[in-house]
PDB file of C-alpha atoms and ligand atoms in Angstrom:
ATOM      1  CA  MET A   1      12.606  12.877 -15.461  1.00 59.00           C
ATOM      2  CA  ALA A   2      13.334  12.243 -11.817  1.00 65.00           C
ATOM      3  CA  LYS A   3      16.019   9.913 -10.882  1.00 70.00           C
ATOM      4  CA  THR A   4      14.674   6.663  -9.461  1.00 71.00           C
ATOM      5  CA  PRO A   5      16.628   3.803  -6.835  1.00 71.00           C
ATOM      6  CA  ASP A   6      19.395   2.148  -7.821  1.00 66.00           C
ATOM      7  CA  PRO A   7      19.036  -1.441  -6.243  1.00 55.00           C
ATOM      8  CA  SER A   8      22.734  -2.153  -7.219  1.00 59.00           C
ATOM      9  CA  ARG A   9      23.533   0.881  -4.253  1.00 65.00           C
ATOM     10  CA  SER A  10      25.150  -1.261  -1.722  1.00 66.00           C
ATOM     11  CA  ARG A  11      22.722   1.492   0.735  1.00 82.00           C
ATOM     12  CA  PRO A  12      19.363   2.320  -0.040  1.00 88.00           C
ATOM     13  CA  ALA A  13      17.820   5.718  -0.502  1.00 93.00           C
ATOM     14  CA  THR A  14      16.376   6.692   2.221  1.00 97.00           C
ATOM     15  CA  LEU A  15      12.909   7.406   2.018  1.00 98.00           C
ATOM     16  CA  ASP A  16      13.075  11.106   1.745  1.00 97.00           C
ATOM     17  CA  VAL A  17      15.666  11.465  -0.941  1.00 97.00           C
ATOM     18  CA  LEU A  18      12.948   9.064  -2.537  1.00 98.00           C
ATOM     19  CA  ARG A  19      10.110  11.164  -1.564  1.00 98.00           C
ATOM     20  CA  LYS A  20      11.274  14.107  -3.459  1.00 98.00           C
ATOM     21  CA  GLN A  21      12.963  12.726  -6.158  1.00 97.00           C
ATOM     22  CA  ALA A  22       9.452  10.475  -6.660  1.00 98.00           C
ATOM     23  CA  ALA A  23       7.943  14.131  -6.467  1.00 98.00           C
ATOM     24  CA  SER A  24       9.272  14.846 -10.038  1.00 97.00           C
ATOM     25  CA  CYS A  25       8.561  11.212 -11.797  1.00 97.00           C
ATOM     26  CA  ARG A  26       8.022  10.912 -15.253  1.00 97.00           C
ATOM     27  CA  ARG A  27       8.135   7.529 -15.712  1.00 97.00           C
ATOM     28  CA  CYS A  28       4.305   6.754 -16.519  1.00 97.00           C
ATOM     29  CA  ASP A  29       2.194   9.814 -18.074  1.00 97.00           C
ATOM     30  CA  LEU A  30      -0.036   9.467 -14.694  1.00 98.00           C
ATOM     31  CA  TRP A  31       1.812  11.851 -13.308  1.00 97.00           C
ATOM     32  CA  ALA A  32      -0.181  15.187 -15.829  1.00 97.00           C
ATOM     33  CA  ARG A  33      -3.432  14.259 -13.989  1.00 95.00           C
ATOM     34  CA  GLY A  34      -2.457  13.405 -10.494  1.00 96.00           C
ATOM     35  CA  THR A  35      -2.649  16.986  -8.511  1.00 97.00           C
ATOM     36  CA  GLN A  36       0.481  15.894  -7.788  1.00 98.00           C
ATOM     37  CA  THR A  37       2.815  12.535  -6.972  1.00 98.00           C
ATOM     38  CA  VAL A  38       1.683  10.445  -3.746  1.00 98.00           C
ATOM     39  CA  PHE A  39       4.401   8.865  -1.862  1.00 98.00           C
ATOM     40  CA  GLY A  40       3.713   6.285   1.618  1.00 98.00           C
ATOM     41  CA  SER A  41       3.495   7.828   4.686  1.00 98.00           C
ATOM     42  CA  GLY A  42       5.210   7.115   7.839  1.00 98.00           C
ATOM     43  CA  ALA A  43       7.839   5.194  10.076  1.00 95.00           C
ATOM     44  CA  PRO A  44      10.538   5.480   9.148  1.00 96.00           C
ATOM     45  CA  HIS A  45      12.024   2.421  10.259  1.00 94.00           C
ATOM     46  CA  ALA A  46       7.996   0.020  10.711  1.00 98.00           C
ATOM     47  CA  ARG A  47       7.957  -3.463  11.711  1.00 98.00           C
ATOM     48  CA  VAL A  48       4.095  -3.342   9.186  1.00 98.00           C
ATOM     49  CA  VAL A  49       4.186  -2.147   5.410  1.00 98.00           C
ATOM     50  CA  LEU A  50       0.957  -2.186   3.834  1.00 98.00           C
ATOM     51  CA  VAL A  51       0.502  -1.490  -0.388  1.00 98.00           C
ATOM     52  CA  GLY A  52      -2.587  -0.291  -1.665  1.00 98.00           C
ATOM     53  CA  GLU A  53      -3.339  -0.258  -5.392  1.00 98.00           C
ATOM     54  CA  GLN A  54      -3.439   4.102  -5.400  1.00 98.00           C
ATOM     55  CA  PRO A  55      -4.389   7.178  -3.953  1.00 98.00           C
ATOM     56  CA  GLY A  56      -7.979   7.610  -4.356  1.00 97.00           C
ATOM     57  CA  ASP A  57      -9.417  11.470  -4.827  1.00 97.00           C
ATOM     58  CA  VAL A  58      -8.587  12.622  -1.403  1.00 98.00           C
ATOM     59  CA  GLU A  59      -5.567  11.732  -0.993  1.00 98.00           C
ATOM     60  CA  ASP A  60      -4.490  12.828  -4.314  1.00 98.00           C
ATOM     61  CA  GLN A  61      -5.217  17.027  -3.151  1.00 98.00           C
ATOM     62  CA  LYS A  62      -3.719  16.012   0.404  1.00 98.00           C
ATOM     63  CA  GLY A  63      -0.397  14.692  -1.373  1.00 98.00           C
ATOM     64  CA  GLU A  64      -1.127  11.397   2.313  1.00 98.00           C
ATOM     65  CA  PRO A  65      -1.406   7.730   1.395  1.00 98.00           C
ATOM     66  CA  PHE A  66      -5.400   6.309   2.819  1.00 98.00           C
ATOM     67  CA  VAL A  67      -6.457   9.812   4.581  1.00 98.00           C
ATOM     68  CA  GLY A  68     -10.191   9.116   2.826  1.00 98.00           C
ATOM     69  CA  PRO A  69     -13.360   6.812   3.194  1.00 97.00           C
ATOM     70  CA  ALA A  70     -10.978   3.697   2.547  1.00 98.00           C
ATOM     71  CA  GLY A  71      -7.758   6.006   4.772  1.00 98.00           C
ATOM     72  CA  ARG A  72     -10.573   5.772   7.347  1.00 98.00           C
ATOM     73  CA  LEU A  73     -11.786   2.186   6.580  1.00 98.00           C
ATOM     74  CA  LEU A  74      -8.186   1.113   6.955  1.00 98.00           C
ATOM     75  CA  ARG A  75      -6.429   3.026   9.888  1.00 98.00           C
ATOM     76  CA  GLU A  76     -10.036   1.702  12.182  1.00 98.00           C
ATOM     77  CA  ALA A  77      -9.007  -1.471  11.177  1.00 98.00           C
ATOM     78  CA  LEU A  78      -5.809  -1.023  12.416  1.00 98.00           C
ATOM     79  CA  GLY A  79      -6.831  -0.556  16.127  1.00 98.00           C
ATOM     80  CA  GLU A  80      -8.947  -3.059  16.462  1.00 98.00           C
ATOM     81  CA  ALA A  81      -6.665  -5.806  14.968  1.00 98.00           C
ATOM     82  CA  GLY A  82      -3.664  -4.442  17.835  1.00 98.00           C
ATOM     83  CA  LEU A  83      -1.501  -2.466  14.788  1.00 97.00           C
ATOM     84  CA  ASP A  84      -0.094   0.176  16.491  1.00 95.00           C
ATOM     85  CA  LEU A  85       0.149   3.248  13.951  1.00 93.00           C
ATOM     86  CA  ALA A  86       3.609   4.250  15.067  1.00 93.00           C
ATOM     87  CA  ASP A  87       4.698   0.505  13.644  1.00 94.00           C
ATOM     88  CA  VAL A  88       3.180   1.098  10.169  1.00 98.00           C
ATOM     89  CA  TYR A  89       3.770   2.442   6.764  1.00 98.00           C
ATOM     90  CA  LEU A  90       0.506   2.480   4.195  1.00 98.00           C
ATOM     91  CA  THR A  91       2.326   3.331   0.332  1.00 98.00           C
ATOM     92  CA  ASN A  92       0.839   2.783  -2.511  1.00 98.00           C
ATOM     93  CA  ALA A  93       1.805  -0.166  -5.504  1.00 98.00           C
ATOM     94  CA  VAL A  94       1.155   3.132  -7.722  1.00 98.00           C
ATOM     95  CA  LYS A  95       2.076   6.772  -7.126  1.00 98.00           C
ATOM     96  CA  HIS A  96      -0.573   8.933  -9.230  1.00 98.00           C
ATOM     97  CA  PHE A  97      -4.206   8.765  -8.964  1.00 98.00           C
ATOM     98  CA  LYS A  98      -5.893   8.213 -12.039  1.00 98.00           C
ATOM     99  CA  TRP A  99      -8.879   8.718 -12.498  1.00 97.00           C
ATOM    100  CA  VAL A 100     -11.335  10.000 -15.756  1.00 95.00           C
ATOM    101  CA  PRO A 101     -14.371  12.853 -15.919  1.00 95.00           C
ATOM    102  CA  ARG A 102     -17.663  11.870 -15.093  1.00 96.00           C
ATOM    103  CA  GLY A 103     -19.359  15.702 -14.912  1.00 96.00           C
ATOM    104  CA  LYS A 104     -18.112  16.697 -11.903  1.00 93.00           C
ATOM    105  CA  ARG A 105     -16.301  13.948 -10.795  1.00 95.00           C
ATOM    106  CA  ARG A 106     -12.859  12.020 -10.734  1.00 96.00           C
ATOM    107  CA  ILE A 107     -13.990   8.446 -11.202  1.00 96.00           C
ATOM    108  CA  HIS A 108     -11.106   6.122 -10.124  1.00 96.00           C
ATOM    109  CA  GLN A 109     -10.420   3.931 -12.979  1.00 96.00           C
ATOM    110  CA  LYS A 110      -7.234   0.559 -12.676  1.00 97.00           C
ATOM    111  CA  PRO A 111      -4.199   1.358 -12.801  1.00 97.00           C
ATOM    112  CA  ASN A 112      -2.042  -0.418 -15.677  1.00 97.00           C
ATOM    113  CA  ARG A 113       0.044  -3.275 -16.452  1.00 97.00           C
ATOM    114  CA  ASP A 114       2.406  -0.771 -17.931  1.00 98.00           C
ATOM    115  CA  GLU A 115       1.569   1.896 -15.365  1.00 98.00           C
ATOM    116  CA  ILE A 116       2.275  -0.177 -12.476  1.00 98.00           C
ATOM    117  CA  VAL A 117       5.822  -2.115 -13.794  1.00 98.00           C
ATOM    118  CA  ALA A 118       6.870   2.318 -14.303  1.00 98.00           C
ATOM    119  CA  CYS A 119       5.826   2.954 -11.274  1.00 98.00           C
ATOM    120  CA  ARG A 120       7.704  -0.182  -9.000  1.00 97.00           C
ATOM    121  CA  PRO A 121      11.114   1.409  -8.982  1.00 97.00           C
ATOM    122  CA  TRP A 122       9.899   3.842  -5.535  1.00 98.00           C
ATOM    123  CA  LEU A 123       7.991   1.207  -3.334  1.00 98.00           C
ATOM    124  CA  ASP A 124      10.894  -1.242  -4.647  1.00 98.00           C
ATOM    125  CA  GLY A 125      13.289   1.572  -2.435  1.00 98.00           C
ATOM    126  CA  GLU A 126      10.335   2.363   0.066  1.00 98.00           C
ATOM    127  CA  LEU A 127      11.204  -1.565   0.970  1.00 98.00           C
ATOM    128  CA  ALA A 128      14.357  -1.245   1.379  1.00 97.00           C
ATOM    129  CA  ALA A 129      15.246   1.422   2.975  1.00 97.00           C
ATOM    130  CA  ILE A 130      12.179   0.808   5.596  1.00 98.00           C
ATOM    131  CA  LYS A 131      13.120  -3.604   5.750  1.00 97.00           C
ATOM    132  CA  PRO A 132       9.798  -5.399   6.816  1.00 98.00           C
ATOM    133  CA  SER A 133       9.431  -7.294   8.945  1.00 98.00           C
ATOM    134  CA  ILE A 134       5.934  -7.994   7.339  1.00 98.00           C
ATOM    135  CA  VAL A 135       4.653  -6.867   3.940  1.00 98.00           C
ATOM    136  CA  VAL A 136       0.099  -6.446   3.812  1.00 98.00           C
ATOM    137  CA  ALA A 137      -0.406  -6.253   0.031  1.00 98.00           C
ATOM    138  CA  LEU A 138      -4.441  -4.367  -0.195  1.00 98.00           C
ATOM    139  CA  GLY A 139      -5.723  -6.196  -2.845  1.00 98.00           C
ATOM    140  CA  ALA A 140      -5.992  -8.273  -6.614  1.00 98.00           C
ATOM    141  CA  THR A 141      -3.825  -5.148  -7.570  1.00 98.00           C
ATOM    142  CA  ALA A 142      -0.892  -4.854  -5.078  1.00 98.00           C
ATOM    143  CA  ALA A 143      -0.855  -8.811  -4.148  1.00 98.00           C
ATOM    144  CA  GLY A 144      -0.324  -8.987  -8.251  1.00 97.00           C
ATOM    145  CA  ALA A 145       2.834  -6.138  -8.034  1.00 97.00           C
ATOM    146  CA  LEU A 146       4.323  -7.343  -4.935  1.00 98.00           C
ATOM    147  CA  LEU A 147       3.604 -11.356  -5.536  1.00 97.00           C
ATOM    148  CA  GLY A 148       3.151 -11.728  -9.754  1.00 96.00           C
ATOM    149  CA  PRO A 149      -0.193 -12.714 -11.416  1.00 95.00           C
ATOM    150  CA  GLN A 150      -0.263 -16.113  -9.050  1.00 97.00           C
ATOM    151  CA  VAL A 151      -1.881 -14.763  -6.090  1.00 97.00           C
ATOM    152  CA  ARG A 152      -5.175 -15.066  -5.643  1.00 97.00           C
ATOM    153  CA  VAL A 153      -7.164 -11.963  -2.448  1.00 98.00           C
ATOM    154  CA  THR A 154     -10.494 -15.289  -1.271  1.00 96.00           C
ATOM    155  CA  ARG A 155      -7.585 -17.931  -2.427  1.00 97.00           C
ATOM    156  CA  ASP A 156      -4.419 -16.608  -0.382  1.00 97.00           C
ATOM    157  CA  ARG A 157      -5.768 -14.444   1.691  1.00 97.00           C
ATOM    158  CA  GLY A 158      -3.808 -14.338   5.360  1.00 91.00           C
ATOM    159  CA  GLN A 159      -1.377 -16.571   4.311  1.00 97.00           C
ATOM    160  CA  PHE A 160       2.820 -15.655   4.060  1.00 98.00           C
ATOM    161  CA  GLN A 161       5.238 -16.028   2.641  1.00 97.00           C
ATOM    162  CA  ALA A 162       9.090 -15.603   2.531  1.00 98.00           C
ATOM    163  CA  THR A 163      10.017 -13.622  -0.586  1.00 98.00           C
ATOM    164  CA  SER A 164      13.138 -11.447  -1.329  1.00 97.00           C
ATOM    165  CA  PHE A 165      11.322  -8.220  -0.289  1.00 97.00           C
ATOM    166  CA  ALA A 166       9.751  -9.139   4.157  1.00 98.00           C
ATOM    167  CA  PRO A 167      10.250 -12.238   5.783  1.00 98.00           C
ATOM    168  CA  PHE A 168       6.533 -12.645   5.732  1.00 98.00           C
ATOM    169  CA  VAL A 169       4.292 -11.123   2.843  1.00 98.00           C
ATOM    170  CA  THR A 170       0.084 -12.179   2.687  1.00 98.00           C
ATOM    171  CA  VAL A 171      -2.830 -10.128   1.246  1.00 98.00           C
ATOM    172  CA  THR A 172      -6.659  -9.662   2.182  1.00 98.00           C
ATOM    173  CA  VAL A 173      -8.784  -7.396   0.701  1.00 98.00           C
ATOM    174  CA  HIS A 174      -8.671  -3.404  -0.749  1.00 98.00           C
ATOM    175  CA  PRO A 175     -10.814  -1.393   2.690  1.00 98.00           C
ATOM    176  CA  SER A 176     -12.482  -0.172  -0.725  1.00 98.00           C
ATOM    177  CA  SER A 177     -13.677  -3.217  -0.933  1.00 98.00           C
ATOM    178  CA  ILE A 178     -15.599  -3.061   2.397  1.00 98.00           C
ATOM    179  CA  LEU A 179     -17.701   0.418   1.140  1.00 98.00           C
ATOM    180  CA  ARG A 180     -18.845  -0.988  -1.556  1.00 97.00           C
ATOM    181  CA  SER A 181     -20.374  -4.148   0.573  1.00 98.00           C
ATOM    182  CA  ARG A 182     -23.972  -3.849  -0.630  1.00 98.00           C
ATOM    183  CA  THR A 183     -25.437  -4.341   1.966  1.00 98.00           C
ATOM    184  CA  ASP A 184     -25.301  -3.563   5.472  1.00 98.00           C
ATOM    185  CA  GLU A 185     -24.405  -7.330   6.376  1.00 98.00           C
ATOM    186  CA  GLU A 186     -22.614  -8.343   4.234  1.00 98.00           C
ATOM    187  CA  ARG A 187     -20.469  -5.279   5.125  1.00 98.00           C
ATOM    188  CA  ARG A 188     -20.204  -5.782   8.969  1.00 98.00           C
ATOM    189  CA  ASP A 189     -18.930  -9.263   7.480  1.00 98.00           C
ATOM    190  CA  ALA A 190     -16.261  -8.361   4.542  1.00 98.00           C
ATOM    191  CA  ARG A 191     -15.035  -6.224   7.395  1.00 98.00           C
ATOM    192  CA  ASP A 192     -15.587  -8.508  10.235  1.00 98.00           C
ATOM    193  CA  ARG A 193     -12.529 -10.863   7.913  1.00 98.00           C
ATOM    194  CA  PHE A 194     -10.038  -7.887   7.350  1.00 98.00           C
ATOM    195  CA  VAL A 195      -9.936  -7.192  11.058  1.00 98.00           C
ATOM    196  CA  GLN A 196      -8.928 -11.076  11.425  1.00 98.00           C
ATOM    197  CA  ASP A 197      -6.492 -10.467   8.826  1.00 98.00           C
ATOM    198  CA  LEU A 198      -4.538  -8.113  10.358  1.00 98.00           C
ATOM    199  CA  ARG A 199      -4.914  -9.230  13.205  1.00 98.00           C
ATOM    200  CA  ALA A 200      -3.793 -12.474  12.138  1.00 98.00           C
ATOM    201  CA  VAL A 201      -0.812  -9.830  11.286  1.00 98.00           C
ATOM    202  CA  ALA A 202      -0.375  -8.206  14.658  1.00 98.00           C
ATOM    203  CA  GLU A 203      -0.143 -11.852  16.260  1.00 98.00           C
ATOM    204  CA  ARG A 204       2.813 -12.709  13.587  1.00 98.00           C
ATOM    205  CA  LEU A 205       3.999  -9.250  14.216  1.00 97.00           C
ATOM    206  CA  ARG A 206       4.066 -10.390  17.809  1.00 96.00           C
ATOM    207  CA  LYS A 207       6.400 -13.442  16.752  1.00 96.00           C
ATOM    208  CA  ILE A 208       9.419 -11.757  15.657  1.00 94.00           C
ATOM    209  CA  PRO A 209      11.893  -9.741  17.707  1.00 90.00           C
ATOM    210  CA  HIS A 210      12.899  -6.624  17.039  1.00 85.00           C
ATOM    211  CA  ARG A 211      15.567  -5.169  14.782  1.00 75.00           C
ATOM    212  CA  SER A 212      18.195  -4.127  15.858  1.00 64.00           C
ATOM    213  CA  THR A 213      19.754  -1.070  15.171  1.00 52.00           C
ATOM    214  CA  SER A 214      21.995  -2.299  12.347  1.00 49.00           C
ATOM    215  CA  ARG A 215      19.778  -4.705  10.466  1.00 49.00           C
ATOM    216  CA  ARG A 216      18.201  -0.463  10.031  1.00 49.00           C
ATOM    217  CA  GLY A 217      21.142   0.618   7.549  1.00 42.00           C
TER     218      GLY A 217
HETATM  219  N1  LIG B   1      -6.442   3.750  -1.811  1.00 91.53           N
HETATM  220  C1  LIG B   1      -5.830   3.383  -2.134  1.00 91.53           C
HETATM  221  O1  LIG B   1      -5.231   2.238  -2.055  1.00 91.53           O
HETATM  222  N2  LIG B   1      -5.258   3.343  -1.710  1.00 91.53           N
HETATM  223  C2  LIG B   1      -4.911   5.584  -1.106  1.00 91.53           C
HETATM  224  O2  LIG B   1      -3.817   6.065  -0.489  1.00 91.53           O
HETATM  225  C3  LIG B   1      -6.800   5.385  -0.401  1.00 91.53           C
HETATM  226  C4  LIG B   1      -7.153   4.460  -0.971  1.00 91.53           C
END
């Protein structure tokens, strides 16, 4: 059983330590079906952390978040919004791929509440280590995990709120939902709105002074 982060520690565990611990996580049963734990990746002192739901099929095999089709869309959108990947850390609310077999395919399944709660110490550990200025929840699972069940992505997207883990937290859609659009027109519109939400993040970031290294712990 992996050691999990202890929030009462005065000095948060580093991302490297957390990543090693999470690799043998058995806090829920998803480890048994996943190829590996897919921990977050990006700048260790990123100013923006983006949180998705869980790794997909490609991510499960490669061991990196957002490297499949949804990740490609996300990375393009970040660039269009003026967010530099050097300022960004990408992670997920749940760090194992949850799937069921259908023929030769592995079909994504939504993580349940217990799985999200079991995985929470890793996300808390990442946020404590990074101390980002802005956290962006991508889709309903991440939004609920970070802000509670009352949050509604369609109603609350683009708004910022202060939390204990970051001074600015916002929600937007998950890039996979854009890929599932029924028509080209719908996809274009959904993508435009997504870039618009990320632009608001980039604008907000420009107004936040850069941290001094002493806050980084
Ligand atoms: N979807 C997610 O939520 N996260 C990933 O890493 C990939 C797809």
